[in-house]
Amino acid sequence: MASQTRRHVLPGFKLSLGFTWAYVGLLVLIPLSSLFLKTFSLTWPQFWETVTAPRALAAYRLSFGASFAAALANVVFGLLVAWVLVRYRFPGRSFVESLVDLPFALPTAVAGLTLTTLFSSKGWYGQHLEALGFKVAYSSVGVAVALTFIGLPFVVRTVQPVLEDIDADVEEAAATLGATPTQTFMRVLFPAILPALLSGFTLAFARALGEYGSVVFISGNMPLRTEIVPLLIVTKLEQYDYAGATAIAVVMLVASFLLLLIVNVLQRWSHRRLEARPGA
């Protein structure tokens, strides 16, 4: 019986797959496995007491809540920025394009110092906001602002290519048929960009959950009030509580993975639903 060897257009698939598994294993699987193994040094009551301590619960609420709010804000305003960059030509457009990418390259500590200076009680923004009764620096609002800053490029760069593929004639045709701008957006554009928006939200949310440098300055790091989970982990490491730090890290890892899994399932569902639409 002749062996049935499947031929590929590009050679070297098995070799490249082996390198892929080795690379992912060395950089992702083994480090994450060691995290779980370190946690096993705790008994179950010790683990539960550590991860449900009031200080840890407050840090979870702030990290996940501020990350969600920041990713949601970036979905709205990132879509607006992407829309302007795709649909309009104006002086300084290339400069705006570069500014969108700046959070990718800027060291997060620099971003944190800059935002803290701007939003402090004597800063350019902060002095006016505090006069109106809004305190940003050294509050949970400041944490959300920092996470919004670092997450903006993920939404813009995810949505922008999809908008470029949508012909402007489609919008003009909808307007010709009597659709209002709101109807055109909700019934023509939004279904097409929904998978990209969910991808951008996922990336921005995941990036915000692990952020440390830009938050550590503007948050004030007050336990039970403005302390994020990454800072709590660092604090425990500085106190040589390695098992406690890894226990909280494991909770963060599992919760983040489950949330990202749910968002990815929703993204695939919306993508299949879009493909099943008549005329798609």
PDB file of C-alpha atoms in Angstrom:
ATOM      1  CA  MET A   1       0.000   0.000   0.000  1.00  0.00           C
ATOM      2  CA  ALA A   2       1.513   3.195  -1.159  1.00  0.00           C
ATOM      3  CA  SER A   3       2.065   5.729   1.555  1.00  0.00           C
ATOM      4  CA  GLN A   4      -0.120   8.767   1.264  1.00  0.00           C
ATOM      5  CA  THR A   5       2.087  11.747   1.950  1.00  0.00           C
ATOM      6  CA  ARG A   6       0.308  15.059   1.940  1.00  0.00           C
ATOM      7  CA  ARG A   7       2.245  17.600  -0.065  1.00  0.00           C
ATOM      8  CA  HIS A   8       2.234  21.273   0.826  1.00  0.00           C
ATOM      9  CA  VAL A   9       2.849  24.206  -1.462  1.00  0.00           C
ATOM     10  CA  LEU A  10       5.456  25.582   0.941  1.00  0.00           C
ATOM     11  CA  PRO A  11       8.026  23.027   2.161  1.00  0.00           C
ATOM     12  CA  GLY A  12       9.294  22.735   5.734  1.00  0.00           C
ATOM     13  CA  PHE A  13       5.948  22.635   7.572  1.00  0.00           C
ATOM     14  CA  LYS A  14       6.974  19.883  10.010  1.00  0.00           C
ATOM     15  CA  LEU A  15      10.271  21.584  10.850  1.00  0.00           C
ATOM     16  CA  SER A  16       8.634  24.990  11.354  1.00  0.00           C
ATOM     17  CA  LEU A  17       5.882  23.388  13.466  1.00  0.00           C
ATOM     18  CA  GLY A  18       8.547  21.788  15.674  1.00  0.00           C
ATOM     19  CA  PHE A  19      10.288  25.123  16.150  1.00  0.00           C
ATOM     20  CA  THR A  20       6.892  26.710  16.940  1.00  0.00           C
ATOM     21  CA  TRP A  21       6.113  24.213  19.682  1.00  0.00           C
ATOM     22  CA  ALA A  22       9.650  24.504  21.102  1.00  0.00           C
ATOM     23  CA  TYR A  23       9.537  28.317  21.084  1.00  0.00           C
ATOM     24  CA  VAL A  24       6.076  28.533  22.653  1.00  0.00           C
ATOM     25  CA  GLY A  25       6.991  25.845  25.183  1.00  0.00           C
ATOM     26  CA  LEU A  26      10.177  27.578  26.318  1.00  0.00           C
ATOM     27  CA  LEU A  27       8.699  31.076  26.484  1.00  0.00           C
ATOM     28  CA  VAL A  28       5.115  30.428  27.581  1.00  0.00           C
ATOM     29  CA  LEU A  29       4.278  26.927  28.802  1.00  0.00           C
ATOM     30  CA  ILE A  30       7.286  26.270  31.053  1.00  0.00           C
ATOM     31  CA  PRO A  31       7.211  29.700  32.799  1.00  0.00           C
ATOM     32  CA  LEU A  32       3.464  29.427  33.395  1.00  0.00           C
ATOM     33  CA  SER A  33       3.843  25.864  34.650  1.00  0.00           C
ATOM     34  CA  SER A  34       6.475  26.977  37.133  1.00  0.00           C
ATOM     35  CA  LEU A  35       4.003  29.574  38.389  1.00  0.00           C
ATOM     36  CA  PHE A  36       1.477  26.867  39.217  1.00  0.00           C
ATOM     37  CA  LEU A  37       4.149  24.598  40.738  1.00  0.00           C
ATOM     38  CA  LYS A  38       5.281  27.370  43.096  1.00  0.00           C
ATOM     39  CA  THR A  39       1.685  27.838  44.223  1.00  0.00           C
ATOM     40  CA  PHE A  40       1.512  24.176  45.232  1.00  0.00           C
ATOM     41  CA  SER A  41       3.848  25.002  48.153  1.00  0.00           C
ATOM     42  CA  LEU A  42       0.757  26.473  49.833  1.00  0.00           C
ATOM     43  CA  THR A  43      -1.960  24.357  51.362  1.00  0.00           C
ATOM     44  CA  TRP A  44      -5.491  24.946  50.082  1.00  0.00           C
ATOM     45  CA  PRO A  45      -6.568  26.974  53.189  1.00  0.00           C
ATOM     46  CA  GLN A  46      -3.411  29.099  52.889  1.00  0.00           C
ATOM     47  CA  PHE A  47      -4.025  29.625  49.167  1.00  0.00           C
ATOM     48  CA  TRP A  48      -7.668  30.586  49.712  1.00  0.00           C
ATOM     49  CA  GLU A  49      -6.819  32.945  52.560  1.00  0.00           C
ATOM     50  CA  THR A  50      -4.182  34.660  50.414  1.00  0.00           C
ATOM     51  CA  VAL A  51      -6.259  35.134  47.276  1.00  0.00           C
ATOM     52  CA  THR A  52      -9.420  36.239  49.125  1.00  0.00           C
ATOM     53  CA  ALA A  53      -7.789  38.672  51.517  1.00  0.00           C
ATOM     54  CA  PRO A  54      -9.574  42.082  51.505  1.00  0.00           C
ATOM     55  CA  ARG A  55      -6.491  43.764  50.049  1.00  0.00           C
ATOM     56  CA  ALA A  56      -6.341  41.243  47.181  1.00  0.00           C
ATOM     57  CA  LEU A  57     -10.081  41.511  46.455  1.00  0.00           C
ATOM     58  CA  ALA A  58      -9.840  45.300  46.285  1.00  0.00           C
ATOM     59  CA  ALA A  59      -6.913  44.995  43.868  1.00  0.00           C
ATOM     60  CA  TYR A  60      -8.871  42.560  41.645  1.00  0.00           C
ATOM     61  CA  ARG A  61     -11.854  44.917  41.504  1.00  0.00           C
ATOM     62  CA  LEU A  62      -9.696  47.890  40.552  1.00  0.00           C
ATOM     63  CA  SER A  63      -7.593  46.040  37.945  1.00  0.00           C
ATOM     64  CA  PHE A  64     -10.492  44.349  36.153  1.00  0.00           C
ATOM     65  CA  GLY A  65     -12.888  47.287  36.522  1.00  0.00           C
ATOM     66  CA  ALA A  66     -10.445  49.931  35.313  1.00  0.00           C
ATOM     67  CA  SER A  67      -9.221  47.669  32.480  1.00  0.00           C
ATOM     68  CA  PHE A  68     -12.790  47.041  31.322  1.00  0.00           C
ATOM     69  CA  ALA A  69     -13.676  50.750  31.457  1.00  0.00           C
ATOM     70  CA  ALA A  70     -10.493  51.699  29.604  1.00  0.00           C
ATOM     71  CA  ALA A  71     -11.021  49.071  26.881  1.00  0.00           C
ATOM     72  CA  LEU A  72     -14.647  50.178  26.483  1.00  0.00           C
ATOM     73  CA  ALA A  73     -13.615  53.830  26.140  1.00  0.00           C
ATOM     74  CA  ASN A  74     -11.012  52.841  23.570  1.00  0.00           C
ATOM     75  CA  VAL A  75     -13.620  50.942  21.549  1.00  0.00           C
ATOM     76  CA  VAL A  76     -15.707  54.125  21.247  1.00  0.00           C
ATOM     77  CA  PHE A  77     -12.996  56.685  20.714  1.00  0.00           C
ATOM     78  CA  GLY A  78     -10.606  54.329  18.903  1.00  0.00           C
ATOM     79  CA  LEU A  79     -13.340  53.684  16.332  1.00  0.00           C
ATOM     80  CA  LEU A  80     -13.803  57.443  15.930  1.00  0.00           C
ATOM     81  CA  VAL A  81     -10.042  57.972  15.433  1.00  0.00           C
ATOM     82  CA  ALA A  82      -9.826  55.107  12.932  1.00  0.00           C
ATOM     83  CA  TRP A  83     -12.856  56.451  11.065  1.00  0.00           C
ATOM     84  CA  VAL A  84     -11.315  59.918  10.681  1.00  0.00           C
ATOM     85  CA  LEU A  85      -7.960  58.500   9.560  1.00  0.00           C
ATOM     86  CA  VAL A  86      -9.571  56.262   6.927  1.00  0.00           C
ATOM     87  CA  ARG A  87     -12.343  58.466   5.551  1.00  0.00           C
ATOM     88  CA  TYR A  88     -10.697  61.911   5.535  1.00  0.00           C
ATOM     89  CA  ARG A  89      -7.539  63.489   4.134  1.00  0.00           C
ATOM     90  CA  PHE A  90      -6.342  66.536   6.066  1.00  0.00           C
ATOM     91  CA  PRO A  91      -3.075  68.350   6.826  1.00  0.00           C
ATOM     92  CA  GLY A  92      -1.137  66.617   9.594  1.00  0.00           C
ATOM     93  CA  ARG A  93      -2.780  63.226   9.041  1.00  0.00           C
ATOM     94  CA  SER A  94       0.593  61.452   9.034  1.00  0.00           C
ATOM     95  CA  PHE A  95       1.478  63.184  12.303  1.00  0.00           C
ATOM     96  CA  VAL A  96      -1.752  61.923  13.900  1.00  0.00           C
ATOM     97  CA  GLU A  97      -0.968  58.423  12.604  1.00  0.00           C
ATOM     98  CA  SER A  98       2.396  58.572  14.390  1.00  0.00           C
ATOM     99  CA  LEU A  99       0.817  59.868  17.599  1.00  0.00           C
ATOM    100  CA  VAL A 100      -1.563  56.877  17.659  1.00  0.00           C
ATOM    101  CA  ASP A 101       1.407  54.504  17.621  1.00  0.00           C
ATOM    102  CA  LEU A 102       3.345  56.440  20.275  1.00  0.00           C
ATOM    103  CA  PRO A 103       2.029  54.407  23.273  1.00  0.00           C
ATOM    104  CA  PHE A 104       3.493  51.306  21.593  1.00  0.00           C
ATOM    105  CA  ALA A 105       7.029  52.719  21.679  1.00  0.00           C
ATOM    106  CA  LEU A 106       6.941  55.030  24.706  1.00  0.00           C
ATOM    107  CA  PRO A 107       8.320  53.497  27.917  1.00  0.00           C
ATOM    108  CA  THR A 108       5.370  53.002  30.236  1.00  0.00           C
ATOM    109  CA  ALA A 109       7.155  54.688  33.140  1.00  0.00           C
ATOM    110  CA  VAL A 110       7.530  57.826  31.014  1.00  0.00           C
ATOM    111  CA  ALA A 111       3.834  57.710  30.203  1.00  0.00           C
ATOM    112  CA  GLY A 112       3.021  57.369  33.902  1.00  0.00           C
ATOM    113  CA  LEU A 113       5.173  60.316  34.891  1.00  0.00           C
ATOM    114  CA  THR A 114       3.695  62.460  32.114  1.00  0.00           C
ATOM    115  CA  LEU A 115       0.095  61.648  33.013  1.00  0.00           C
ATOM    116  CA  THR A 116       0.751  62.200  36.716  1.00  0.00           C
ATOM    117  CA  THR A 117       2.253  65.620  35.988  1.00  0.00           C
ATOM    118  CA  LEU A 118      -0.689  66.611  33.808  1.00  0.00           C
ATOM    119  CA  PHE A 119      -3.432  65.397  36.142  1.00  0.00           C
ATOM    120  CA  SER A 120      -1.919  66.347  39.513  1.00  0.00           C
ATOM    121  CA  SER A 121      -3.488  69.192  41.486  1.00  0.00           C
ATOM    122  CA  LYS A 122      -0.978  71.633  39.942  1.00  0.00           C
ATOM    123  CA  GLY A 123      -0.896  70.072  36.469  1.00  0.00           C
ATOM    124  CA  TRP A 124      -2.289  71.578  33.255  1.00  0.00           C
ATOM    125  CA  TYR A 125      -5.396  69.384  33.322  1.00  0.00           C
ATOM    126  CA  GLY A 126      -5.599  68.517  37.013  1.00  0.00           C
ATOM    127  CA  GLN A 127      -5.879  72.050  38.395  1.00  0.00           C
ATOM    128  CA  HIS A 128      -8.974  72.750  36.286  1.00  0.00           C
ATOM    129  CA  LEU A 129     -10.548  69.317  36.868  1.00  0.00           C
ATOM    130  CA  GLU A 130     -10.096  69.537  40.636  1.00  0.00           C
ATOM    131  CA  ALA A 131     -11.678  72.998  40.591  1.00  0.00           C
ATOM    132  CA  LEU A 132     -14.730  71.287  39.063  1.00  0.00           C
ATOM    133  CA  GLY A 133     -14.639  68.563  41.699  1.00  0.00           C
ATOM    134  CA  PHE A 134     -12.942  65.814  39.639  1.00  0.00           C
ATOM    135  CA  LYS A 135      -9.833  64.255  41.165  1.00  0.00           C
ATOM    136  CA  VAL A 136      -7.910  62.164  38.623  1.00  0.00           C
ATOM    137  CA  ALA A 137      -4.365  61.696  39.913  1.00  0.00           C
ATOM    138  CA  TYR A 138      -4.015  59.328  42.883  1.00  0.00           C
ATOM    139  CA  SER A 139      -7.520  57.917  42.370  1.00  0.00           C
ATOM    140  CA  SER A 140      -9.124  55.022  40.506  1.00  0.00           C
ATOM    141  CA  VAL A 141     -10.026  57.443  37.717  1.00  0.00           C
ATOM    142  CA  GLY A 142      -6.319  58.055  37.161  1.00  0.00           C
ATOM    143  CA  VAL A 143      -5.758  54.311  36.816  1.00  0.00           C
ATOM    144  CA  ALA A 144      -8.428  54.154  34.101  1.00  0.00           C
ATOM    145  CA  VAL A 145      -6.901  57.154  32.318  1.00  0.00           C
ATOM    146  CA  ALA A 146      -3.458  55.503  32.228  1.00  0.00           C
ATOM    147  CA  LEU A 147      -4.909  52.221  30.958  1.00  0.00           C
ATOM    148  CA  THR A 148      -6.878  54.080  28.282  1.00  0.00           C
ATOM    149  CA  PHE A 149      -3.680  55.765  27.122  1.00  0.00           C
ATOM    150  CA  ILE A 150      -1.763  52.537  26.615  1.00  0.00           C
ATOM    151  CA  GLY A 151      -4.715  50.682  25.018  1.00  0.00           C
ATOM    152  CA  LEU A 152      -5.747  53.140  22.300  1.00  0.00           C
ATOM    153  CA  PRO A 153      -3.428  51.838  19.514  1.00  0.00           C
ATOM    154  CA  PHE A 154      -4.775  48.285  19.813  1.00  0.00           C
ATOM    155  CA  VAL A 155      -8.309  49.330  18.835  1.00  0.00           C
ATOM    156  CA  VAL A 156      -7.295  51.823  16.144  1.00  0.00           C
ATOM    157  CA  ARG A 157      -4.862  49.464  14.416  1.00  0.00           C
ATOM    158  CA  THR A 158      -7.352  46.579  14.545  1.00  0.00           C
ATOM    159  CA  VAL A 159     -10.338  48.491  13.171  1.00  0.00           C
ATOM    160  CA  GLN A 160      -8.517  50.669  10.634  1.00  0.00           C
ATOM    161  CA  PRO A 161      -7.783  47.915   8.012  1.00  0.00           C
ATOM    162  CA  VAL A 162     -11.409  46.726   8.148  1.00  0.00           C
ATOM    163  CA  LEU A 163     -12.715  50.245   7.546  1.00  0.00           C
ATOM    164  CA  GLU A 164     -10.305  50.614   4.624  1.00  0.00           C
ATOM    165  CA  ASP A 165     -11.814  47.493   3.030  1.00  0.00           C
ATOM    166  CA  ILE A 166     -15.371  48.886   3.268  1.00  0.00           C
ATOM    167  CA  ASP A 167     -16.088  50.914   0.147  1.00  0.00           C
ATOM    168  CA  ALA A 168     -17.436  54.400   0.821  1.00  0.00           C
ATOM    169  CA  ASP A 169     -19.908  53.781  -2.024  1.00  0.00           C
ATOM    170  CA  VAL A 170     -21.812  51.444   0.310  1.00  0.00           C
ATOM    171  CA  GLU A 171     -22.517  54.310   2.679  1.00  0.00           C
ATOM    172  CA  GLU A 172     -23.495  56.598  -0.207  1.00  0.00           C
ATOM    173  CA  ALA A 173     -25.846  53.926  -1.573  1.00  0.00           C
ATOM    174  CA  ALA A 174     -27.520  53.584   1.831  1.00  0.00           C
ATOM    175  CA  ALA A 175     -27.933  57.350   2.039  1.00  0.00           C
ATOM    176  CA  THR A 176     -29.393  57.404  -1.484  1.00  0.00           C
ATOM    177  CA  LEU A 177     -31.971  54.823  -0.445  1.00  0.00           C
ATOM    178  CA  GLY A 178     -33.095  57.064   2.385  1.00  0.00           C
ATOM    179  CA  ALA A 179     -31.131  55.671   5.355  1.00  0.00           C
ATOM    180  CA  THR A 180     -30.185  58.115   8.069  1.00  0.00           C
ATOM    181  CA  PRO A 181     -26.529  58.262   9.208  1.00  0.00           C
ATOM    182  CA  THR A 182     -27.486  56.301  12.340  1.00  0.00           C
ATOM    183  CA  GLN A 183     -29.239  53.606  10.290  1.00  0.00           C
ATOM    184  CA  THR A 184     -26.283  53.408   7.900  1.00  0.00           C
ATOM    185  CA  PHE A 185     -23.881  52.915  10.775  1.00  0.00           C
ATOM    186  CA  MET A 186     -25.995  50.400  12.714  1.00  0.00           C
ATOM    187  CA  ARG A 187     -27.192  48.281   9.772  1.00  0.00           C
ATOM    188  CA  VAL A 188     -24.336  48.554   7.254  1.00  0.00           C
ATOM    189  CA  LEU A 189     -21.071  49.438   8.975  1.00  0.00           C
ATOM    190  CA  PHE A 190     -21.399  48.118  12.517  1.00  0.00           C
ATOM    191  CA  PRO A 191     -22.000  44.434  11.607  1.00  0.00           C
ATOM    192  CA  ALA A 192     -18.928  44.538   9.354  1.00  0.00           C
ATOM    193  CA  ILE A 193     -16.597  46.047  11.952  1.00  0.00           C
ATOM    194  CA  LEU A 194     -17.978  44.211  14.997  1.00  0.00           C
ATOM    195  CA  PRO A 195     -15.411  41.329  14.901  1.00  0.00           C
ATOM    196  CA  ALA A 196     -12.573  43.862  14.609  1.00  0.00           C
ATOM    197  CA  LEU A 197     -14.001  45.904  17.486  1.00  0.00           C
ATOM    198  CA  LEU A 198     -14.149  42.801  19.665  1.00  0.00           C
ATOM    199  CA  SER A 199     -10.546  41.964  18.731  1.00  0.00           C
ATOM    200  CA  GLY A 200      -9.446  45.488  19.608  1.00  0.00           C
ATOM    201  CA  PHE A 201     -11.349  45.352  22.889  1.00  0.00           C
ATOM    202  CA  THR A 202      -9.706  42.011  23.742  1.00  0.00           C
ATOM    203  CA  LEU A 203      -6.212  43.269  23.006  1.00  0.00           C
ATOM    204  CA  ALA A 204      -6.707  46.528  24.905  1.00  0.00           C
ATOM    205  CA  PHE A 205      -8.280  44.730  27.875  1.00  0.00           C
ATOM    206  CA  ALA A 206      -5.512  42.126  28.046  1.00  0.00           C
ATOM    207  CA  ARG A 207      -2.824  44.790  27.762  1.00  0.00           C
ATOM    208  CA  ALA A 208      -4.413  46.844  30.538  1.00  0.00           C
ATOM    209  CA  LEU A 209      -4.657  43.912  32.954  1.00  0.00           C
ATOM    210  CA  GLY A 210      -0.894  43.448  32.997  1.00  0.00           C
ATOM    211  CA  GLU A 211       0.063  47.117  32.929  1.00  0.00           C
ATOM    212  CA  TYR A 212       2.338  48.352  35.696  1.00  0.00           C
ATOM    213  CA  GLY A 213       4.674  51.180  34.679  1.00  0.00           C
ATOM    214  CA  SER A 214       2.134  53.786  33.590  1.00  0.00           C
ATOM    215  CA  VAL A 215      -0.187  53.094  36.559  1.00  0.00           C
ATOM    216  CA  VAL A 216       2.245  52.933  39.440  1.00  0.00           C
ATOM    217  CA  PHE A 217       2.827  56.713  39.491  1.00  0.00           C
ATOM    218  CA  ILE A 218      -0.674  58.063  38.872  1.00  0.00           C
ATOM    219  CA  SER A 219      -2.511  55.608  41.148  1.00  0.00           C
ATOM    220  CA  GLY A 220      -0.826  56.601  44.389  1.00  0.00           C
ATOM    221  CA  ASN A 221      -0.641  52.885  45.351  1.00  0.00           C
ATOM    222  CA  MET A 222      -2.909  53.091  48.380  1.00  0.00           C
ATOM    223  CA  PRO A 223      -3.917  49.593  49.621  1.00  0.00           C
ATOM    224  CA  LEU A 224      -7.663  48.868  49.403  1.00  0.00           C
ATOM    225  CA  ARG A 225      -8.165  52.021  47.329  1.00  0.00           C
ATOM    226  CA  THR A 226      -5.824  52.539  44.379  1.00  0.00           C
ATOM    227  CA  GLU A 227      -3.582  49.479  44.446  1.00  0.00           C
ATOM    228  CA  ILE A 228      -3.629  47.329  41.278  1.00  0.00           C
ATOM    229  CA  VAL A 229      -2.878  43.608  41.221  1.00  0.00           C
ATOM    230  CA  PRO A 230       0.569  43.848  39.542  1.00  0.00           C
ATOM    231  CA  LEU A 231       1.679  46.270  42.280  1.00  0.00           C
ATOM    232  CA  LEU A 232       0.352  43.958  45.000  1.00  0.00           C
ATOM    233  CA  ILE A 233       2.365  41.107  43.482  1.00  0.00           C
ATOM    234  CA  VAL A 234       5.506  43.236  43.422  1.00  0.00           C
ATOM    235  CA  THR A 235       4.890  44.266  47.039  1.00  0.00           C
ATOM    236  CA  LYS A 236       4.672  40.632  48.134  1.00  0.00           C
ATOM    237  CA  LEU A 237       7.867  39.792  46.232  1.00  0.00           C
ATOM    238  CA  GLU A 238       9.665  42.640  48.001  1.00  0.00           C
ATOM    239  CA  GLN A 239       8.458  41.144  51.294  1.00  0.00           C
ATOM    240  CA  TYR A 240       9.866  37.734  50.232  1.00  0.00           C
ATOM    241  CA  ASP A 241       6.339  36.274  50.174  1.00  0.00           C
ATOM    242  CA  TYR A 242       6.960  34.400  46.915  1.00  0.00           C
ATOM    243  CA  ALA A 243       4.180  31.831  47.435  1.00  0.00           C
ATOM    244  CA  GLY A 244       1.624  34.571  48.136  1.00  0.00           C
ATOM    245  CA  ALA A 245       2.714  36.503  45.064  1.00  0.00           C
ATOM    246  CA  THR A 246       2.409  33.463  42.807  1.00  0.00           C
ATOM    247  CA  ALA A 247      -0.998  32.555  44.285  1.00  0.00           C
ATOM    248  CA  ILE A 248      -2.400  35.979  43.345  1.00  0.00           C
ATOM    249  CA  ALA A 249      -0.670  35.748  39.963  1.00  0.00           C
ATOM    250  CA  VAL A 250      -2.342  32.383  39.311  1.00  0.00           C
ATOM    251  CA  VAL A 251      -5.784  33.826  40.091  1.00  0.00           C
ATOM    252  CA  MET A 252      -5.079  36.712  37.743  1.00  0.00           C
ATOM    253  CA  LEU A 253      -3.846  34.351  35.054  1.00  0.00           C
ATOM    254  CA  VAL A 254      -6.860  32.042  35.200  1.00  0.00           C
ATOM    255  CA  ALA A 255      -9.388  34.889  35.353  1.00  0.00           C
ATOM    256  CA  SER A 256      -7.722  36.719  32.454  1.00  0.00           C
ATOM    257  CA  PHE A 257      -7.593  33.556  30.354  1.00  0.00           C
ATOM    258  CA  LEU A 258     -11.283  32.809  30.924  1.00  0.00           C
ATOM    259  CA  LEU A 259     -12.317  36.359  30.068  1.00  0.00           C
ATOM    260  CA  LEU A 260     -10.229  36.382  26.915  1.00  0.00           C
ATOM    261  CA  LEU A 261     -11.626  32.983  25.959  1.00  0.00           C
ATOM    262  CA  ILE A 262     -15.180  34.291  26.283  1.00  0.00           C
ATOM    263  CA  VAL A 263     -14.400  37.357  24.202  1.00  0.00           C
ATOM    264  CA  ASN A 264     -12.727  35.218  21.512  1.00  0.00           C
ATOM    265  CA  VAL A 265     -15.767  32.922  21.370  1.00  0.00           C
ATOM    266  CA  LEU A 266     -18.008  35.972  20.952  1.00  0.00           C
ATOM    267  CA  GLN A 267     -15.699  37.253  18.237  1.00  0.00           C
ATOM    268  CA  ARG A 268     -15.886  33.979  16.278  1.00  0.00           C
ATOM    269  CA  TRP A 269     -19.664  33.911  16.707  1.00  0.00           C
ATOM    270  CA  SER A 270     -20.040  37.421  15.326  1.00  0.00           C
ATOM    271  CA  HIS A 271     -17.674  36.602  12.452  1.00  0.00           C
ATOM    272  CA  ARG A 272     -19.677  33.490  11.469  1.00  0.00           C
ATOM    273  CA  ARG A 273     -22.922  35.445  11.816  1.00  0.00           C
ATOM    274  CA  LEU A 274     -21.544  38.129   9.524  1.00  0.00           C
ATOM    275  CA  GLU A 275     -20.493  35.568   6.908  1.00  0.00           C
ATOM    276  CA  ALA A 276     -23.933  33.953   7.012  1.00  0.00           C
ATOM    277  CA  ARG A 277     -25.687  37.229   6.192  1.00  0.00           C
ATOM    278  CA  PRO A 278     -27.236  37.411   2.703  1.00  0.00           C
ATOM    279  CA  GLY A 279     -24.853  39.150   0.304  1.00  0.00           C
ATOM    280  CA  ALA A 280     -21.836  38.810   2.637  1.00  0.00           C
TER     281      ALA A 280
END
